[in-house]
Structures are given as structure tokens and as C-alpha cells.
Coordinates of C-alpha atoms and ligand atoms in Angstrom, one line a residue:
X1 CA 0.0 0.0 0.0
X2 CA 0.9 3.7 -0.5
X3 CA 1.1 6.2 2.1
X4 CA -1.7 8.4 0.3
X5 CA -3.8 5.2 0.8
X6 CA -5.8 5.5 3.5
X7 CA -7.2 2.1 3.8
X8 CA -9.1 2.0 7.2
X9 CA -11.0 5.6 6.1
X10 CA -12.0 4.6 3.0
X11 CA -13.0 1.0 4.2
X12 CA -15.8 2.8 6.6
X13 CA -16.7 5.1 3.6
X14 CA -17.0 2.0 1.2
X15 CA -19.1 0.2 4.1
X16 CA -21.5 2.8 4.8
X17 CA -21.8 3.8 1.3
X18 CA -23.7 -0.3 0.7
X19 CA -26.1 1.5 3.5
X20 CA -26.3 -1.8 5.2
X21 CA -29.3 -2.9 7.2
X22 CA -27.8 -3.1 10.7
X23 CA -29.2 -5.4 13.8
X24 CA -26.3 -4.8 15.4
X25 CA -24.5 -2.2 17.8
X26 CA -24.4 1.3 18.2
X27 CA -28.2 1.2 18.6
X28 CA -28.3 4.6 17.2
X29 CA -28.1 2.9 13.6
X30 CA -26.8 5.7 11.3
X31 CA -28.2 8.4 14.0
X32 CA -31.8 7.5 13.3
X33 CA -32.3 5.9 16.8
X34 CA -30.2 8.6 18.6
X35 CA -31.7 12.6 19.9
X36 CA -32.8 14.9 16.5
X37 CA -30.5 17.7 17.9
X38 CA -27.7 16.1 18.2
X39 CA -28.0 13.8 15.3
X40 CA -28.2 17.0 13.2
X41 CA -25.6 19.0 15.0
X42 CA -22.6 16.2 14.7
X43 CA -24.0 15.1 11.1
X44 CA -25.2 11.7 9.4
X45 CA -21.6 11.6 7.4
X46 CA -19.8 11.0 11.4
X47 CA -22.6 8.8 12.6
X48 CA -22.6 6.2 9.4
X49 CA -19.0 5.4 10.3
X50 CA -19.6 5.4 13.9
X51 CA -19.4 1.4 13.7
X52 CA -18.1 -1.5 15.5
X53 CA -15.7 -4.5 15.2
X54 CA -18.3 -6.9 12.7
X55 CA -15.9 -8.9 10.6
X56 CA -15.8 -6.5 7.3
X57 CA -14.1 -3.5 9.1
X58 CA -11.6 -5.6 11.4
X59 CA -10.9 -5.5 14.9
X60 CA -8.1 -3.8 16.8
X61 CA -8.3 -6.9 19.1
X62 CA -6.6 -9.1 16.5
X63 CA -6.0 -7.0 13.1
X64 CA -5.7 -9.0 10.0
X65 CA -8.0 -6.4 7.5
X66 CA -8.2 -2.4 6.8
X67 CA -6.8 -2.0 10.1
X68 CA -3.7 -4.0 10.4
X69 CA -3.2 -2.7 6.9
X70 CA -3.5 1.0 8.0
X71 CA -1.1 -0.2 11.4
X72 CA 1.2 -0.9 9.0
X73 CA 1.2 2.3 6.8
X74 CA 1.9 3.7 10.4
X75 CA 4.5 1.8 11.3
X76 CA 6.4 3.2 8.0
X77 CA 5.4 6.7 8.7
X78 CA 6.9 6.7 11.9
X79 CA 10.1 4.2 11.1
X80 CA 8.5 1.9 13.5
X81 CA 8.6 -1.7 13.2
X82 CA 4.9 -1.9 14.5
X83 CA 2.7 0.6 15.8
X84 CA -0.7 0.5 17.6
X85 CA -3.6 2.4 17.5
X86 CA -4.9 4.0 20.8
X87 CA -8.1 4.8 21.1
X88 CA -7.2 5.5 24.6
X89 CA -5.2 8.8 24.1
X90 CA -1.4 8.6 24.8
X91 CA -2.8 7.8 28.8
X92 CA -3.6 4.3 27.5
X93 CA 0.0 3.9 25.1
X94 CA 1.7 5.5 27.9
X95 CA 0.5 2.1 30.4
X96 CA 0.8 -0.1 28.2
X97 CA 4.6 0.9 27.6
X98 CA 5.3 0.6 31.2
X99 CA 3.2 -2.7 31.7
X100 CA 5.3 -4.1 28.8
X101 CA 8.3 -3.9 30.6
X102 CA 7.7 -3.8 34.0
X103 CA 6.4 -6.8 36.4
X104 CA 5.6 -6.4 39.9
X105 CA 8.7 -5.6 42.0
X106 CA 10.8 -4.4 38.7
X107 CA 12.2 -1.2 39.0
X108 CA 11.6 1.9 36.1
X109 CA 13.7 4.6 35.9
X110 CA 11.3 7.8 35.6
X111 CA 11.6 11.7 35.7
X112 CA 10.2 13.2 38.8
X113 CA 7.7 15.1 36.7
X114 CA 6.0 12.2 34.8
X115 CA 2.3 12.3 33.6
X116 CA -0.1 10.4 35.7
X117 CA -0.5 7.8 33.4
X118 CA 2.9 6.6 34.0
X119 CA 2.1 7.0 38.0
X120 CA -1.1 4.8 37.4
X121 CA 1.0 1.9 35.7
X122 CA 3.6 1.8 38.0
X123 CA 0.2 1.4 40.4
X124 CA -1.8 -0.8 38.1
X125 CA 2.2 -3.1 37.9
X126 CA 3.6 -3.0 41.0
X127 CA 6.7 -1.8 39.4
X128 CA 9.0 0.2 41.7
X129 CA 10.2 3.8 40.2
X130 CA 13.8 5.3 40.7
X131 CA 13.5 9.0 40.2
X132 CA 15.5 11.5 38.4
X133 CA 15.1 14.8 39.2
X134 CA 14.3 17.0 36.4
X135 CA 16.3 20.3 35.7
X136 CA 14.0 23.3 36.3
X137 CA 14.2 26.6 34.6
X138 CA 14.5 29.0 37.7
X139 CA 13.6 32.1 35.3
X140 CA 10.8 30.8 33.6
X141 CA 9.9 28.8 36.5
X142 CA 9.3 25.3 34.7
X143 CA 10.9 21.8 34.5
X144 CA 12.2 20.8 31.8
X145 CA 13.4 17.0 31.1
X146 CA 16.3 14.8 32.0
X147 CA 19.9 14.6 31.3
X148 CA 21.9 12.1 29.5
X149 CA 24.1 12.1 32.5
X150 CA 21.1 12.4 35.0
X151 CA 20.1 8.9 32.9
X152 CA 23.7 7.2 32.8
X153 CA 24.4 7.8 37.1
X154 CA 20.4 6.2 37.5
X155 CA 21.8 3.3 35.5
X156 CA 24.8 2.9 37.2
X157 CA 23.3 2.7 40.5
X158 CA 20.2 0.8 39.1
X159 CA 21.5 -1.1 36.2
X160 CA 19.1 -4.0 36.3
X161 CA 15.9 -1.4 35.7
X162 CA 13.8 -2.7 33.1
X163 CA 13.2 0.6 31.4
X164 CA 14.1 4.4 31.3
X165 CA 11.3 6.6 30.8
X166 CA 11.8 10.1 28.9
X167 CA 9.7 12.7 28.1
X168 CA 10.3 14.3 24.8
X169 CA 9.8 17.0 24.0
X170 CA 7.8 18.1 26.9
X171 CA 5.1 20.0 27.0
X172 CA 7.0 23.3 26.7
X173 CA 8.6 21.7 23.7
X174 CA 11.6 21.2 24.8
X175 CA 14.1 18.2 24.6
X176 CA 17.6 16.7 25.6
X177 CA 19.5 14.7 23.8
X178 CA 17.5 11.7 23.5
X179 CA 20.3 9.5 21.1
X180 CA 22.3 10.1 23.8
X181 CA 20.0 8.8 26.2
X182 CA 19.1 5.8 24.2
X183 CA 22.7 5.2 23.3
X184 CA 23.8 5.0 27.3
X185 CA 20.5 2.9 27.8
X186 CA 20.9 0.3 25.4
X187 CA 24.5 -0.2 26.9
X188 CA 22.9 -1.5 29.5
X189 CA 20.3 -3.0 27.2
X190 CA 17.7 -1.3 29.1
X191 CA 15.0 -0.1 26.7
X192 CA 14.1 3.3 26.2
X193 CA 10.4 4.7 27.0
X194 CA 9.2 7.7 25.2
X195 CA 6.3 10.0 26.5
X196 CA 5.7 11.4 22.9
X197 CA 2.4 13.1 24.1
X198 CA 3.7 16.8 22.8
X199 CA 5.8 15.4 19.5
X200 CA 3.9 13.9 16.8
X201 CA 4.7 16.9 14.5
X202 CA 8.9 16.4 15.4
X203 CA 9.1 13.4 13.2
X204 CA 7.8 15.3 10.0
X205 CA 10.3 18.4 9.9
X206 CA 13.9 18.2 10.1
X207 CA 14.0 21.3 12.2
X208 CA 12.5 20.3 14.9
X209 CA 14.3 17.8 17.6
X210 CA 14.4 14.2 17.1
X211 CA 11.6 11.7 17.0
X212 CA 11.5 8.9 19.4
X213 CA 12.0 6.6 16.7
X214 CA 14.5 8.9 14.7
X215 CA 17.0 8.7 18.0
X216 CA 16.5 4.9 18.2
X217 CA 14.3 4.6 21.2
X218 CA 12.4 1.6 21.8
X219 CA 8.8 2.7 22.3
X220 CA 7.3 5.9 22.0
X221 CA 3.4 7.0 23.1
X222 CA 2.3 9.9 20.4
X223 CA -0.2 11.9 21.0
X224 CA -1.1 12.0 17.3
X225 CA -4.8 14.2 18.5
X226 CA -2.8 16.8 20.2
X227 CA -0.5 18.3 17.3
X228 CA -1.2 16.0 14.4
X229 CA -4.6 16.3 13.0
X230 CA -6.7 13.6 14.5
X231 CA -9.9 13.4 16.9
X232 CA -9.4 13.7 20.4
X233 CA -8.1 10.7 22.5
X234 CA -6.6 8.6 19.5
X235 CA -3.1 8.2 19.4
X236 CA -0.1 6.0 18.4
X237 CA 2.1 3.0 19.7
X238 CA 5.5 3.0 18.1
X239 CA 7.5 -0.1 19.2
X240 CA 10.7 -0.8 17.6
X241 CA 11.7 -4.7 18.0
X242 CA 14.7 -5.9 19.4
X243 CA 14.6 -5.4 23.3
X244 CA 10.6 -5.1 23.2
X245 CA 8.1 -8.1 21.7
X246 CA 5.7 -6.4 20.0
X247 CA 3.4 -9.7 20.7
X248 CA 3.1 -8.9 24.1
X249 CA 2.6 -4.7 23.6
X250 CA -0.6 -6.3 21.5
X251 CA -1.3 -8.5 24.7
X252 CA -1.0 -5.5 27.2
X253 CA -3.1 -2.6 25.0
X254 CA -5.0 -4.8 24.5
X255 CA -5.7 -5.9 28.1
X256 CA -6.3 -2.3 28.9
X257 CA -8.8 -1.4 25.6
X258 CA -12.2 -1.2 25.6
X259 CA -13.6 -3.6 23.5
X260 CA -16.3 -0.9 21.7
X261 CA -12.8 1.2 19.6
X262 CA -14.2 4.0 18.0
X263 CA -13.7 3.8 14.4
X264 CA -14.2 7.8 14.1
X265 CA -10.9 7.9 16.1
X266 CA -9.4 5.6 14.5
X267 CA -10.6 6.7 10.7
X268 CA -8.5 10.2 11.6
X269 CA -5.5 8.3 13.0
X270 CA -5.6 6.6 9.4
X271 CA -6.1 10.3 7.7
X272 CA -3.7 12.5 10.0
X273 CA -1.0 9.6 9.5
X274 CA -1.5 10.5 5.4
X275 CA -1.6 14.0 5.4
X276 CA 1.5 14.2 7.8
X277 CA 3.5 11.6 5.4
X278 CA 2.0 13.6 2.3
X279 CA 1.6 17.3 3.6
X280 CA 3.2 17.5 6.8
X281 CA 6.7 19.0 5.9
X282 CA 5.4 21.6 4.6
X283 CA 2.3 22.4 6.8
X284 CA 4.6 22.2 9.6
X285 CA 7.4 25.0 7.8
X286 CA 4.5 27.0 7.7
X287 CA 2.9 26.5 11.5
X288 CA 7.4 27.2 12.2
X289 CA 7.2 30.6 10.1
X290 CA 4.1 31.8 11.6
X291 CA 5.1 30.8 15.1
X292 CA 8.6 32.4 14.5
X293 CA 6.9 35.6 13.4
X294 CA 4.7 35.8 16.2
X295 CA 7.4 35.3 19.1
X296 CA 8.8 37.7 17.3
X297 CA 6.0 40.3 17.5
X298 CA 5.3 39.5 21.0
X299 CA 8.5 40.1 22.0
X300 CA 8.1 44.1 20.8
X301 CA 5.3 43.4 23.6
X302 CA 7.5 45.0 26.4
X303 CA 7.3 43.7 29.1
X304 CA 6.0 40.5 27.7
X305 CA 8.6 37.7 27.0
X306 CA 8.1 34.5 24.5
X307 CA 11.0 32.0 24.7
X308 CA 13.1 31.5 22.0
X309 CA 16.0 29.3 20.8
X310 CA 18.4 31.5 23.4
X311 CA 16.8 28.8 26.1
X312 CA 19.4 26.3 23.9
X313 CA 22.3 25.4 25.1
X314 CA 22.6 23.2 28.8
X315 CA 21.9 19.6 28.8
X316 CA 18.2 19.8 29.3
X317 CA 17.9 22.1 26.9
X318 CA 19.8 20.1 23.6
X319 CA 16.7 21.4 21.2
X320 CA 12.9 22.9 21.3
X321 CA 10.2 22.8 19.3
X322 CA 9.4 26.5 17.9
X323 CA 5.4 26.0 17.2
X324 CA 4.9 26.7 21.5
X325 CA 5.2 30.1 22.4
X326 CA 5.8 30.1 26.1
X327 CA 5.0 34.1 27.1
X328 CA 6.2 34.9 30.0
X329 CA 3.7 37.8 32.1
X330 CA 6.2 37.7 35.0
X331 CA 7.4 41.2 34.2
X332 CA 3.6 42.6 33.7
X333 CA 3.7 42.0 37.3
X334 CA 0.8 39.2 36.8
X335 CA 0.5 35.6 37.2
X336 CA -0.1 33.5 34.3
X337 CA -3.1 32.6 35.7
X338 CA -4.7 36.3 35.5
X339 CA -3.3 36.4 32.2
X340 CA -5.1 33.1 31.0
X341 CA -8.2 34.7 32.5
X342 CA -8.4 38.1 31.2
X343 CA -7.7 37.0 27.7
X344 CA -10.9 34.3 28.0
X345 CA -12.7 37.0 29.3
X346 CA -11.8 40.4 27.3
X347 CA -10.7 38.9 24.1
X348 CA -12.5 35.4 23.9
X349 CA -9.0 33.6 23.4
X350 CA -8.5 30.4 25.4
X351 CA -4.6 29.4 25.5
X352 CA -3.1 26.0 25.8
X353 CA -2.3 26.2 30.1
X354 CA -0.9 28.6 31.7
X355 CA 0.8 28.6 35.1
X356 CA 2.9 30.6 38.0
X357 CA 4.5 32.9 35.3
X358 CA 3.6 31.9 32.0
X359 CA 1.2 31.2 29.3
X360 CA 1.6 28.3 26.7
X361 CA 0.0 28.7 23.1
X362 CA 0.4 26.5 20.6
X363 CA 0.3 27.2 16.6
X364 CA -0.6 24.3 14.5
X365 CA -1.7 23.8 10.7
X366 CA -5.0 25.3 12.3
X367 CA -3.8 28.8 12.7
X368 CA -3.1 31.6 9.8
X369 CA -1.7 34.9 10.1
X370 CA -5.3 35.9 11.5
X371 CA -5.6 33.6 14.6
X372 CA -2.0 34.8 15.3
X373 CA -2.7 38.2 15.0
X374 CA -5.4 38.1 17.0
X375 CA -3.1 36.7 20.1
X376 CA -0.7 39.9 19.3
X377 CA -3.1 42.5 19.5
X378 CA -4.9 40.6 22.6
X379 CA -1.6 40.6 24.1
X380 CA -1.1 44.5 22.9
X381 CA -4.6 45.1 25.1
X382 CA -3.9 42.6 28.3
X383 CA -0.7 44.7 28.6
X384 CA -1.9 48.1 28.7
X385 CA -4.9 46.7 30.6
X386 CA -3.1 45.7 33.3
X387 CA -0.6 49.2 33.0
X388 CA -3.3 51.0 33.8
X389 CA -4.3 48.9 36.8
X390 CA -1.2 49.4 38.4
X391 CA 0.7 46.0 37.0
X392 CA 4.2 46.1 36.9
X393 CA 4.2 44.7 40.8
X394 CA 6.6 42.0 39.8
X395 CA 6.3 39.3 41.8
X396 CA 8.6 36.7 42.6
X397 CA 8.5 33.3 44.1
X398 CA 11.9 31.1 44.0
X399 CA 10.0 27.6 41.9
X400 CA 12.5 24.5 43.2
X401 CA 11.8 21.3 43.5
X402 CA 11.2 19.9 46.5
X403 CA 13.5 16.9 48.0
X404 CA 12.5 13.0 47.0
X405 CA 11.7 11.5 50.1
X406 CA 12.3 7.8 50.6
X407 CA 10.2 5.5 49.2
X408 CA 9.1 2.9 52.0
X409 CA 6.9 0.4 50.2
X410 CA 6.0 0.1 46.7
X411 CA 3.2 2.7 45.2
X412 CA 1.1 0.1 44.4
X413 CA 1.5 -1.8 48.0
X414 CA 0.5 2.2 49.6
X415 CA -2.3 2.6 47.2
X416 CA -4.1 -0.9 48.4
X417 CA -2.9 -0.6 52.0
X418 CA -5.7 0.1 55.1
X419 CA -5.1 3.9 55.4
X420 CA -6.3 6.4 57.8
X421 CA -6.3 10.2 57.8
X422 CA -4.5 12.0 60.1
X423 CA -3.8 16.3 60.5
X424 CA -1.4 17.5 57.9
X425 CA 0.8 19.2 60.9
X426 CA 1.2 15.5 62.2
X427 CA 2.2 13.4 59.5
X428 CA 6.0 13.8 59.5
X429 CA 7.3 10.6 59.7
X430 CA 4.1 8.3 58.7
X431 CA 3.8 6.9 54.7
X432 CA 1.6 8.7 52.4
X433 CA -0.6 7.1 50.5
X434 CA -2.1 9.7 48.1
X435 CA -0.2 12.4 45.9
X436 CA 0.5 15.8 46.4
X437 CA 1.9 17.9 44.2
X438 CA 2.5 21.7 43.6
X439 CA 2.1 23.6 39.9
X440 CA 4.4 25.0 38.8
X441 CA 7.4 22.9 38.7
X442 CA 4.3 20.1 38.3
X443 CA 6.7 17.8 40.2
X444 CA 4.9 15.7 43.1
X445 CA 6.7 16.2 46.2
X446 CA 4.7 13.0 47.3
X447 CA 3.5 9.7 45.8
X448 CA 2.0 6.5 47.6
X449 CA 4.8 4.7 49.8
X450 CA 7.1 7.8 50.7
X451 CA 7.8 8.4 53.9
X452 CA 6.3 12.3 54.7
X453 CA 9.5 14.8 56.0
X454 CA 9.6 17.7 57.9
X455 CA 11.2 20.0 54.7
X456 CA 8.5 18.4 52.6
X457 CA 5.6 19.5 54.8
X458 CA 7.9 23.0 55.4
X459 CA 7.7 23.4 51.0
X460 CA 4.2 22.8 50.7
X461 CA 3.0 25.4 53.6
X462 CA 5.3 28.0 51.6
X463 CA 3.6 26.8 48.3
X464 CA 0.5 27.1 49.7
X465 CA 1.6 30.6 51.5
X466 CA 2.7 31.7 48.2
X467 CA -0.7 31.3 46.8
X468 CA 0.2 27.9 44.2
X469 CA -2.0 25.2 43.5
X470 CA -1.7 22.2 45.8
X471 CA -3.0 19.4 44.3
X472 CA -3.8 15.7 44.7
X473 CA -4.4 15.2 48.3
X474 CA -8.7 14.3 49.1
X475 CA -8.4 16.8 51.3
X476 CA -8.6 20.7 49.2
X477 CA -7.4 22.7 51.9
X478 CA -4.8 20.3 53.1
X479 CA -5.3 20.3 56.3
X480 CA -5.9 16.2 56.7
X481 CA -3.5 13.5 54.5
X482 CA -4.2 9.8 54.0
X483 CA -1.2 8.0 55.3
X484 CA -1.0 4.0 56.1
X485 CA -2.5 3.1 59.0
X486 CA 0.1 2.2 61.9
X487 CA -1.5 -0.2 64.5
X488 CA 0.2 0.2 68.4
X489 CA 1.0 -2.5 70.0
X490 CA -2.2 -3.9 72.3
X491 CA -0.9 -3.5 75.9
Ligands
LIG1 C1 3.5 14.9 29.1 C2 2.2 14.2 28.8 N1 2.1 12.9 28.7 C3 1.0 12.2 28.5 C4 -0.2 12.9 28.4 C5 -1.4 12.1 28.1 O1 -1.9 12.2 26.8 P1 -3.4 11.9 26.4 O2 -4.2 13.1 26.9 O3 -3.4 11.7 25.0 O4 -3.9 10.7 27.2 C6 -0.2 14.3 28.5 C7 -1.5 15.0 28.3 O5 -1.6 16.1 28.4 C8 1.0 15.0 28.7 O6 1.0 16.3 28.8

């Protein structure tokens, strides 16, 4: 097949254009059984390939049909030797990576700063993670990944860990030097785990940093819906053979999909995967000029700042990804937060996050030099806005990370143990059982198993004095934490 085939697409098309009588599920046949409104809103085109596993249109269970065939095409797109369809967004890849390679007891060497899908697989496997701290940004106020050398001490000290987990490029878009990181990895033929969620785009323009599968890494978990054209929630598997059976990464995603894929998500998968093969080099040039042009303009903004490639140039720091414009409002004398608000509320413009001192946009395919525009002179207004309110108050809060305690028993044994809840002020010394983490650096401080310290509790009441978002623990106001239950001794 060719890679402007699109076999899994135009299978559904060819399927619904027979207009087949169906007994079978979704009961909303074609959208006639299903609410007027929204039949007619979403369209009958979506809803007569809004179908189900019967034997003409394959199964993601066992592909043999349209869409092992439109697998494959993926597979070559990416330089993959297999790759897997999630309908389960990069969440669902990202488990089944670490459930691949990690049985209960094995240890995974992870940043600090992981998603929580990797958190909830080292839960759902009773793996046991060995942390590397990220490098933070004390300017900007944001982590960024890890270190070759960060990766090569971990493996000396844990050379039997059954995988290193990396995040590239994160969600600022920015990367190490993830050949390096595979190539001290594979010395220790430890397989390399790639949180792809904010790259799908990297492996389709050579200026942008390196794939996962470009720098040789092992698996990768692509968020193909964030920044490569498809529906919400589908995404890609890339597994490269070798250290990794992709046999079993069939077993575990599938152990962990629904049963009911959704062949809307995974018809775009099949058409994004095309147009990025067939169009994406130079869709992506574009999205890079317009984004270049942009940071540019803000940065006449003053006091506004939107990182560029001077960030280059330490080991966390090897590349970045132009397309994310990371504006800095610290100067404006505003939080990132106010910022995201003012601009949803005076200029109807919703940005990708925002946090302590920044905002995040991202500029896709999607934009033109109107969207853009409309972000500069939105910015232009926010800035005088807050002028004229008496800004310019800068504030300043020092963003570290906080120590890693020691990790008493595994995550997943904290998670299942009897717990009790006991004052905040109290817990020193007892294991947690829940998470708390602080935004920014995003970097939990605690996870289920680690033993609570002094310092830690000391960060968090700063955090909390400061006015950042605690988050995790049941309790809001953290005044109460779940820790394992102790039980005294029966005199
Ligand atoms: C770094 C990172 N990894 C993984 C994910 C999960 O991706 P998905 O939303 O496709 O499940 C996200 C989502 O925002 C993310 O930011």
C-alpha cells in the first residue's frame, strides 16, 4: 500500500456507502435511533461510520484487515517496526509501555515530573520507580526533562531497571538529547520509554528535535490528536523490536482497551498519519514561520517575553520545538493565571495552560496569520490593561523542587494498603498514601509509599503561603492527608 492510501477511512466510507441494514450495535443505527439535535448538529456523514468490530471492518483486538493494513502504513510513517492504534489517548500507550516492561517488584527509571498515566501503571504493575530529578528553569519557573548524565548515574546505581522513561519534548517543547539517552541505555540493554504526548509533528520536519523513533528509542506514546490532526483521544504506539516483543505490547493494550474502539478515532488516525506523510513537511514549515513571526511580535510586547532558541544550550535544553510560544507575564507583574483569565474573558482567546509565570499557546496547521494576529493584539490590550491597573508589581516566588523522600513500600502496595487520615501538621514521619503535588514545577513532592519529612511538609505550607495550587491530596485545603494506618502495640 501507499502512504496516500488511507485504507481504514476509506474501508468505513465503502461500508457505509452499501447503506447496510444493521441489527447490530451502536443502537443509534446511522443516527436515526439517537436525539434529533444532536443527530443533526454532529452530522449523518460522522454517525454512518460510527461502527463496531463486525468482521468486514476488522478488529483492533486481532488486526488482520483495513486495520492491520492502516497499522502498518503507520509503522512506516513513523520508522516503527509496528505501531498500535490507541483509542485511549497517549494515557492508554503511555501504560501499556510501562506494563510491557515492568512486572511487579521491577524497578523503572522515571523523571520526577511524569504524567499520571505513567504514576497509574507503576500502580496498576507493582513496578518500583527510581527518580531522576528534572532540571527546572529558575527564570521561567518550569521543568524541563532529564539529562543524558542524570540517565547514565540512574543506571549505574540501578543497572538491572527494566526501562528508562523520557519525556520528549515536553510539554514546553523542549528536549535533551534523546540519542544520547538511548545510546547510554541500550549499553545497558535497558529499553528506552518515550512520553511522545507533545511530538507527533517532530518526526515530520527536520527542524525540529528528534523523534522517538528517529533517535532509536524503543517505544514511543504519540499523541497524534494533540499536534497531528486527528480526533481527540486517539493516538499511536510506536514499538521498535529488538529489546521489546511487539506480541506482548498487542497483549497489554489490548488488556487495557475497551472492547467498543471507536472507528471515528481511528478513521482520523488513518487520515492524519497521510496527510502528515503527504503534507506535513510543509504544513509544519508554515505553522514554524508563523510561530517564528509571532514570538517575534510579542516580543516588541514589552514587558511580555516569549521564549526562544536563546533557552538552547545546557543539557536539558539540547533542542525545542518552535510551534509553543511560552510568554512569560512575569514582568507585567501578573501571574499566568490572571493572564489566561483576562484574555478568555476580554478577548475570547482560550490558551493551551498557563501557570505561576507563563502562558503556553500552541500554533498548529490550524492557525493563519489571522488567529495569530489576534493573540498579538490581545496581548497589545492585556498589557496596557493591566498598565493601567497598576501591574508592573513583579512578583517573585523562587519555583524549586522539592526533595524525594524515601520511598518505604512500593506505590502500588501504599495505594491498596488500610489507610487512615490523620492532620497535615502531624504526619512527618508516617507513609503517604495519596499524591501531592504543587504547579508550577508540576513535580509531586509526594506519591503513595514515601515516607512524609519535615522539609516536605515546610515546602508545601510555603507553596500554599505563596498562593500555588496544591494538588492531589482528598483533602482541598490540606489540612488532613491519607497515610498507612500504623497499629500500636495492644498493651
Ligand atoms: C506529558 C504528557 N504525557 C502524557 C499525556 C497524556 O496524553 P493523552 O491526553 O493523549 O492521554 C499528556 C496529556 O496532556 C501529557 O501532557
Amino acid at each position: 500500500m501507499q502512504q496516500n492510501e488511507t485504507p481504514l477511512f476509506t474501508g468505513l466510507v465503502n461500508h457505509a456507502t452499501k447503506n447496510p441494514i444493521q441489527f447490530h450495535i451502536p443502537g443509534h443505527k446511522k443516527g436515526k435511533g439517537m436525539d434529533p439535535e444532536f443527530r443533526s448538529f454532529i452530522g449523518d456523514n460522522a454517525l454512518s461510520i460510527d461502527l463496531i468490530n463486525i468482521q468486514p471492518l476488522d478488529d483492533l483486538h486481532h488486526p488482520h484487515g483495513m486495520i492491520k493494513k492502516a497499522q502498518d502504513l503507520a509503522a512506516e510513517a513513523f520508522g516503527a517496526d509496528a505501531t498500535f492504534f490507541s483509542v485511549q489517548g497517549t494515557s492508554g500507550a503511555i501504560m501499556t509501555m510501562v506494563m510491557t516492561v515492568c512486572s511487579p517488584g521491577d524497578k523503572i527509571i522515571v523523571p520526577r515530573n511524569v504524567h499520571k498515566s505513567v504514576m497509574s501503571a507503576i500502580i496498576f504493575s507493582g513496578a518500583t520507580p527510581v527518580f531522576i530529578h528534572p532540571e527546572i528553569d529558575p527564570k521561567l519557573g518550569i521543568s524541563h526533562g532529564i539529562t543524558p548524565n542524570a540517565v547514565k548515574k540512574a543506571l549505574e546505581q540501578h543497572p538491572d531497571a527494566k526501562g528508562v522513561l523520557v519525556i520528549n519534548p515536553t510539554y514546553f517543547g523542549i528536549s535533551a538529547n534523546l540519542e544520547e539517552i538511548v545510546s547510554i541505555s541500550h549499553d545497558y540493554d535497558v529499553p528506552v520509554l518515550v512520553d511522545e504526548a507533545h511530538g507527533v509533528h517532530i518526526h515530520f520536519h527536520d527542524r525540529l528535535p528528534l523523534s522517538a523513533m528517529q533517535a532509536g528509542a524503543d517505544m514511543a506514546a504519540t499523541s497524534v490528536h494533540k499536534l497531528g490532526g486527528s480526533m481527540t483521544q486517539s493516538s499511536v504506539l510506536n514499538v521498535k523490536e529488538g529489546l521489546i516483543s511487539a506480541k506482548r505490547v498487542q497483549t497489554i493494550i489490548s488488556m487495557l482497551t475497551t472492547t467498543s474502539t471507536s472507528y471515528l478515532l481511528l478513521a482520523s488516525l488513518d487520515v492524519a498519519r497521510k496527510r502528515l506523510v503527504m503534507d506535513g513537511y510543509e504544513l509544519i514549515e508554515q505553522s514554524i514561520q508563523l510561530a517564528e513571526k509571532t514570538r517575534e511580535e510579542i516580543n516588541g510586547i514589552s514587558p511580555l517575553y516569549c521564549v526562544g532558541k536563546e533557552i538552547l544550550g545546557t543539557d536539558a535544553t539540547y533542542d525545542y520545538d518552535p510551534t509553543k510560544l511560552i510568554i512569560s507575564v512575569h514582568d507585567l507583574g501578573i501571574t499566568g493565571y490572571e493572564a489566561e483569565v483576562w484574555l478568555r474573558k476580554e478577548a475570547n482567546l482560550e490558551v493551551e495552560l498557563s501557570d505561576l509565570y507563563n502562558l503556553l499557546c500552541i500554533v498548529t496547521p490550524g492557525d493563519t496569520e489571522e488567529t495569530t494576529s489576534a493573540l498579538v493584539y490581545a496581548l497589545k490590550d492585556m498589557v496596557e490593561a493591566f498598565r493601567e491597573s497598576g501591574g508592573e508589581t513583579t512578583k517573585k516566588f523562587d519555583v524549586h523542587a522539592p526533595d524525594i523522600p524515601i520511598l518505604a513500600v512500593s506505590p502500588r502496595d501504599a495505594f491498596y494498603s488500610e489507610t487512615e487520615v490523620i492532620p497535615f501538621k502531624e504526619s512527618a514521619g508516617r507513609t503517604i498514601a495519596e499524591f501531592v503535588m504543587v504547579y508550577p514545577p508540576g513535580i509531586p513532592i509526594f506519591i503513595p509509599g514515601e515516607v512524609i519529612t519535615e522539609e516536605n511538609l515546610q515546602y508545601i505550607d510555603e507553596n500554599i503561603e505563596a498562593g500555588l495550587p496544591v494538588q492531589g491530596p482528598e483533602d482541598d485545603e490540606l489540612k488532613m492527608i491519607r497515610v498507612i494506618k500504623e497499629y500500636k502495640a495492644i498493651k
